Short mmCIF file of C-alpha atoms in Angstrom, two decimals:
data_model
loop_
_atom_site.label_atom_id
_atom_site.label_comp_id
_atom_site.label_asym_id
_atom_site.label_seq_id
_atom_site.Cartn_x
_atom_site.Cartn_y
_atom_site.Cartn_z
CA UNK A 1 107.73 103.23 80.35
CA UNK A 2 108.59 100.23 82.46
CA UNK A 3 106.16 97.34 82.57
CA UNK A 4 105.98 93.71 83.57
CA UNK A 5 104.10 90.80 82.05
CA UNK A 6 103.36 87.56 83.84
CA UNK A 7 101.82 85.35 81.15
CA UNK A 8 100.41 82.73 83.51
CA UNK A 9 97.46 83.76 85.67
CA UNK A 10 97.22 80.44 87.47
CA UNK A 11 99.56 77.45 87.72
CA UNK A 12 98.95 74.15 89.47
CA UNK A 13 101.81 71.83 90.36
CA UNK A 14 102.08 68.69 92.44
CA UNK A 15 103.95 68.81 95.71
CA UNK A 16 107.57 67.85 95.10
CA UNK A 17 107.48 68.85 91.44
CA UNK A 18 109.61 71.63 90.00
CA UNK A 19 108.22 75.08 89.34
CA UNK A 20 108.92 77.87 86.90
CA UNK A 21 106.99 81.14 86.90
CA UNK A 22 107.49 83.38 83.90
CA UNK A 23 108.15 87.10 83.91
CA UNK A 24 108.93 89.43 81.01
CA UNK A 25 109.76 93.08 81.48
CA UNK A 26 110.07 96.25 79.48
CA UNK A 27 112.59 98.77 80.74
CA UNK A 28 114.82 101.37 79.14
CA UNK A 29 118.01 100.66 81.05
CA UNK A 30 119.43 97.90 83.19
CA UNK A 31 116.43 96.92 85.24
CA UNK A 32 116.05 96.39 88.93
CA UNK A 33 113.99 93.19 89.10
CA UNK A 34 112.16 91.61 91.99
CA UNK A 35 109.97 88.66 92.89
CA UNK A 36 107.50 89.00 95.74
CA UNK A 37 105.15 86.44 97.30
CA UNK A 38 101.77 87.19 98.85
CA UNK A 39 100.00 84.67 101.05
CA UNK A 40 96.23 85.11 101.52
CA UNK A 41 95.40 88.10 103.67
CA UNK A 42 99.03 89.11 103.96
CA UNK A 43 101.32 91.77 102.62
CA UNK A 44 104.04 91.12 100.07
CA UNK A 45 107.32 89.51 101.03
CA UNK A 46 110.48 89.81 98.96
CA UNK A 47 111.77 86.49 97.61
CA UNK A 48 114.76 87.81 95.69
CA UNK A 49 116.07 90.71 93.67
CA UNK A 50 118.45 91.43 90.79
CA UNK A 51 120.35 94.67 90.33
CA UNK A 52 123.53 93.65 88.53
CA UNK A 53 126.23 90.99 88.47
CA UNK A 54 125.55 87.27 88.47
CA UNK A 55 122.43 86.64 86.43
CA UNK A 56 121.36 83.68 88.59
CA UNK A 57 120.00 85.02 91.84
CA UNK A 58 119.27 82.97 94.95
CA UNK A 59 116.45 83.93 97.25
CA UNK A 60 114.66 82.79 100.35
CA UNK A 61 112.63 79.57 100.70
CA UNK A 62 114.72 77.77 98.08
CA UNK A 63 113.71 80.03 95.17
CA UNK A 64 116.02 81.27 92.45
CA UNK A 65 115.60 83.43 89.37
CA UNK A 66 117.60 83.96 86.23
CA UNK A 67 117.95 87.29 84.45
CA UNK A 68 118.16 86.94 80.66
CA UNK A 69 118.66 90.29 79.01
CA UNK A 70 118.30 88.89 75.48
CA UNK A 71 114.84 87.58 76.32
CA UNK A 72 113.84 90.42 78.70
CA UNK A 73 112.94 87.73 81.18
CA UNK A 74 113.37 87.09 84.88
CA UNK A 75 111.80 83.68 85.53
CA UNK A 76 111.40 82.29 89.03
CA UNK A 77 112.23 78.66 89.74
CA UNK A 78 112.11 76.16 92.54
CA UNK A 79 113.30 72.56 92.19
CA UNK A 80 110.77 71.01 94.57
CA UNK A 81 107.55 72.74 95.59
CA UNK A 82 106.11 72.43 99.08
CA UNK A 83 102.42 72.79 99.95
CA UNK A 84 103.27 75.98 101.87
CA UNK A 85 104.42 77.62 98.62
CA UNK A 86 100.80 78.02 97.51
CA UNK A 87 100.38 81.79 97.18
CA UNK A 88 100.29 84.67 94.70
CA UNK A 89 103.62 85.55 93.10
CA UNK A 90 104.45 88.95 91.70
CA UNK A 91 107.29 90.00 89.46
CA UNK A 92 108.24 93.67 89.65
CA UNK A 93 110.59 96.09 87.90
CA UNK A 94 112.05 99.44 88.84
CA UNK A 95 113.30 101.21 91.94
CA UNK A 96 111.59 104.21 93.46
CA UNK A 97 108.76 103.66 90.99
CA UNK A 98 108.22 99.90 91.19
CA UNK A 99 105.73 98.39 88.75
CA UNK A 100 104.20 94.99 89.30
CA UNK A 101 102.99 92.26 87.02
CA UNK A 102 99.44 90.99 87.35
CA UNK A 103 100.57 88.07 89.47
CA UNK A 104 100.54 84.29 89.12
CA UNK A 105 98.49 82.24 91.53
CA UNK A 106 100.21 78.99 92.49
CA UNK A 107 98.15 76.02 93.63
CA UNK A 108 99.97 72.98 95.02
CA UNK A 109 98.31 69.56 94.72
CA UNK A 110 99.03 66.95 97.39
CA UNK B 1 108.02 94.78 116.33
CA UNK B 2 106.28 95.41 113.00
CA UNK B 3 108.41 97.20 110.41
CA UNK B 4 105.58 98.76 108.36
CA UNK B 5 102.26 98.97 110.15
CA UNK B 6 98.92 100.14 108.82
CA UNK B 7 95.69 100.93 110.60
CA UNK B 8 92.96 99.99 110.34
CA UNK B 9 93.30 96.53 108.84
CA UNK B 10 89.63 96.45 107.84
CA UNK B 11 87.35 99.33 107.02
CA UNK B 12 83.67 99.03 106.00
CA UNK B 13 81.85 102.24 105.17
CA UNK B 14 79.05 103.76 103.13
CA UNK B 15 79.37 105.56 99.82
CA UNK B 16 79.98 109.26 100.22
CA UNK B 17 81.81 108.97 103.54
CA UNK B 18 85.37 110.17 104.19
CA UNK B 19 87.95 107.82 105.67
CA UNK B 20 91.66 107.71 106.49
CA UNK B 21 94.28 104.99 106.61
CA UNK B 22 97.47 105.49 108.59
CA UNK B 23 100.90 104.03 107.97
CA UNK B 24 104.07 104.07 110.04
CA UNK B 25 107.47 102.53 109.40
CA UNK B 26 110.26 102.03 111.91
CA UNK B 27 112.93 101.01 109.41
CA UNK B 28 114.49 104.44 109.05
CA UNK B 29 113.58 104.54 105.36
CA UNK B 30 113.30 107.83 103.53
CA UNK B 31 110.66 106.86 100.96
CA UNK B 32 107.10 105.69 101.50
CA UNK B 33 104.38 104.58 99.09
CA UNK B 34 100.73 103.79 98.73
CA UNK B 35 99.67 100.97 96.43
CA UNK B 36 96.15 99.88 95.56
CA UNK B 37 95.39 96.18 95.00
CA UNK B 38 92.10 95.52 93.23
CA UNK B 39 89.90 92.45 93.37
CA UNK B 40 92.00 90.80 90.63
CA UNK B 41 95.13 91.24 92.76
CA UNK B 42 96.58 93.87 90.42
CA UNK B 43 98.91 96.24 92.30
CA UNK B 44 99.06 99.84 91.18
CA UNK B 45 101.24 102.57 92.61
CA UNK B 46 99.30 105.60 93.78
CA UNK B 47 101.72 107.89 95.58
CA UNK B 48 105.30 108.08 96.72
CA UNK B 49 106.89 110.42 99.25
CA UNK B 50 110.58 110.97 99.83
CA UNK B 51 111.49 112.82 103.02
CA UNK B 52 107.95 114.21 103.26
CA UNK B 53 108.01 115.43 99.66
CA UNK B 54 105.56 114.07 97.09
CA UNK B 55 107.54 112.54 94.21
CA UNK B 56 105.06 110.23 92.51
CA UNK B 57 101.41 111.04 91.99
CA UNK B 58 99.85 108.62 89.55
CA UNK B 59 96.53 109.20 87.85
CA UNK B 60 94.51 109.07 91.02
CA UNK B 61 91.26 111.01 91.62
CA UNK B 62 91.85 114.11 93.74
CA UNK B 63 89.48 112.60 96.31
CA UNK B 64 92.61 110.77 97.45
CA UNK B 65 94.98 112.95 99.43
CA UNK B 66 98.17 111.60 100.95
CA UNK B 67 99.88 113.37 103.82
CA UNK B 68 103.32 112.78 105.27
CA UNK B 69 103.84 114.55 108.60
CA UNK B 70 107.36 113.13 108.86
CA UNK B 71 109.40 110.57 106.96
CA UNK B 72 108.20 107.71 109.18
CA UNK B 73 104.52 108.31 108.52
CA UNK B 74 102.36 108.41 105.41
CA UNK B 75 98.60 108.68 105.73
CA UNK B 76 95.93 108.38 103.06
CA UNK B 77 92.68 110.30 103.27
CA UNK B 78 89.83 109.51 100.90
CA UNK B 79 86.87 111.85 100.44
CA UNK B 80 83.44 111.00 99.08
CA UNK B 81 84.08 107.28 98.88
CA UNK B 82 82.78 105.41 95.83
CA UNK B 83 82.07 101.73 95.25
CA UNK B 84 85.12 101.49 93.01
CA UNK B 85 87.38 102.51 95.86
CA UNK B 86 86.85 99.10 97.44
CA UNK B 87 90.28 97.47 97.43
CA UNK B 88 93.21 96.58 99.62
CA UNK B 89 95.54 99.52 100.15
CA UNK B 90 99.16 98.73 100.89
CA UNK B 91 101.69 101.02 102.42
CA UNK B 92 105.36 100.34 101.68
CA UNK B 93 108.72 101.89 102.40
CA UNK B 94 112.21 101.75 100.98
CA UNK B 95 115.51 103.53 100.82
CA UNK B 96 116.21 105.13 97.48
CA UNK B 97 119.43 103.13 97.18
CA UNK B 98 118.08 99.65 97.73
CA UNK B 99 114.87 99.93 95.75
CA UNK B 100 113.44 97.00 97.70
CA UNK B 101 109.98 97.67 99.08
CA UNK B 102 108.88 96.60 102.53
CA UNK B 103 105.11 96.23 102.71
CA UNK B 104 102.57 96.58 105.44
CA UNK B 105 99.87 93.95 105.79
CA UNK B 106 97.30 96.01 103.93
CA UNK B 107 94.07 97.77 104.76
CA UNK B 108 90.97 96.24 103.21
CA UNK B 109 88.44 98.96 102.38
CA UNK B 110 84.88 97.95 101.54
CA UNK B 111 82.49 100.63 100.32
CA UNK B 112 78.81 99.71 100.47
#
């Protein structure tokens, strides 16, 4: 069965610092992988997705993620965090039956 | 023009009552979903419909009954509400090819 693990429940970074959010997945075949962001009181917005091809995927708002099959990982990165990036981030796997990780809450310090 | 819209956005009710949440999408997608997000933000799939046909039915109490009158609408009816039903319920839609989910803004249900 497919599943996703986000090891970090809460991460705090300073504005302007780099960010990496971790995601590990379990899936029987080549996975469809996603990162979503949820601002307080809002629905989820897609940041980026990986289906196949180039393992470094660019998304919206300056985010990128790298698929590493050998490590079953799909970590999200951003070189310089802005205060508006504070939100809950979800990694997800699958298509038609998408399963989400528990989420990582990002706090941005001034 | 909202792509996936849910009503109501907030719902406060007493234990034992019956309530419904409605969802509509104008994206032309053929698949719609209900997800439940608990107080710890964990998102769990409940149901999925493809072209009005139920294709995913997770381990959800039978007090929850989805209904899809057409492929643009997916409603959720909950009977005999319990305290543990308090959560945010998200509707989403996708095409089967893309896999990407488009979410509504959620319906926060509070059972007192």
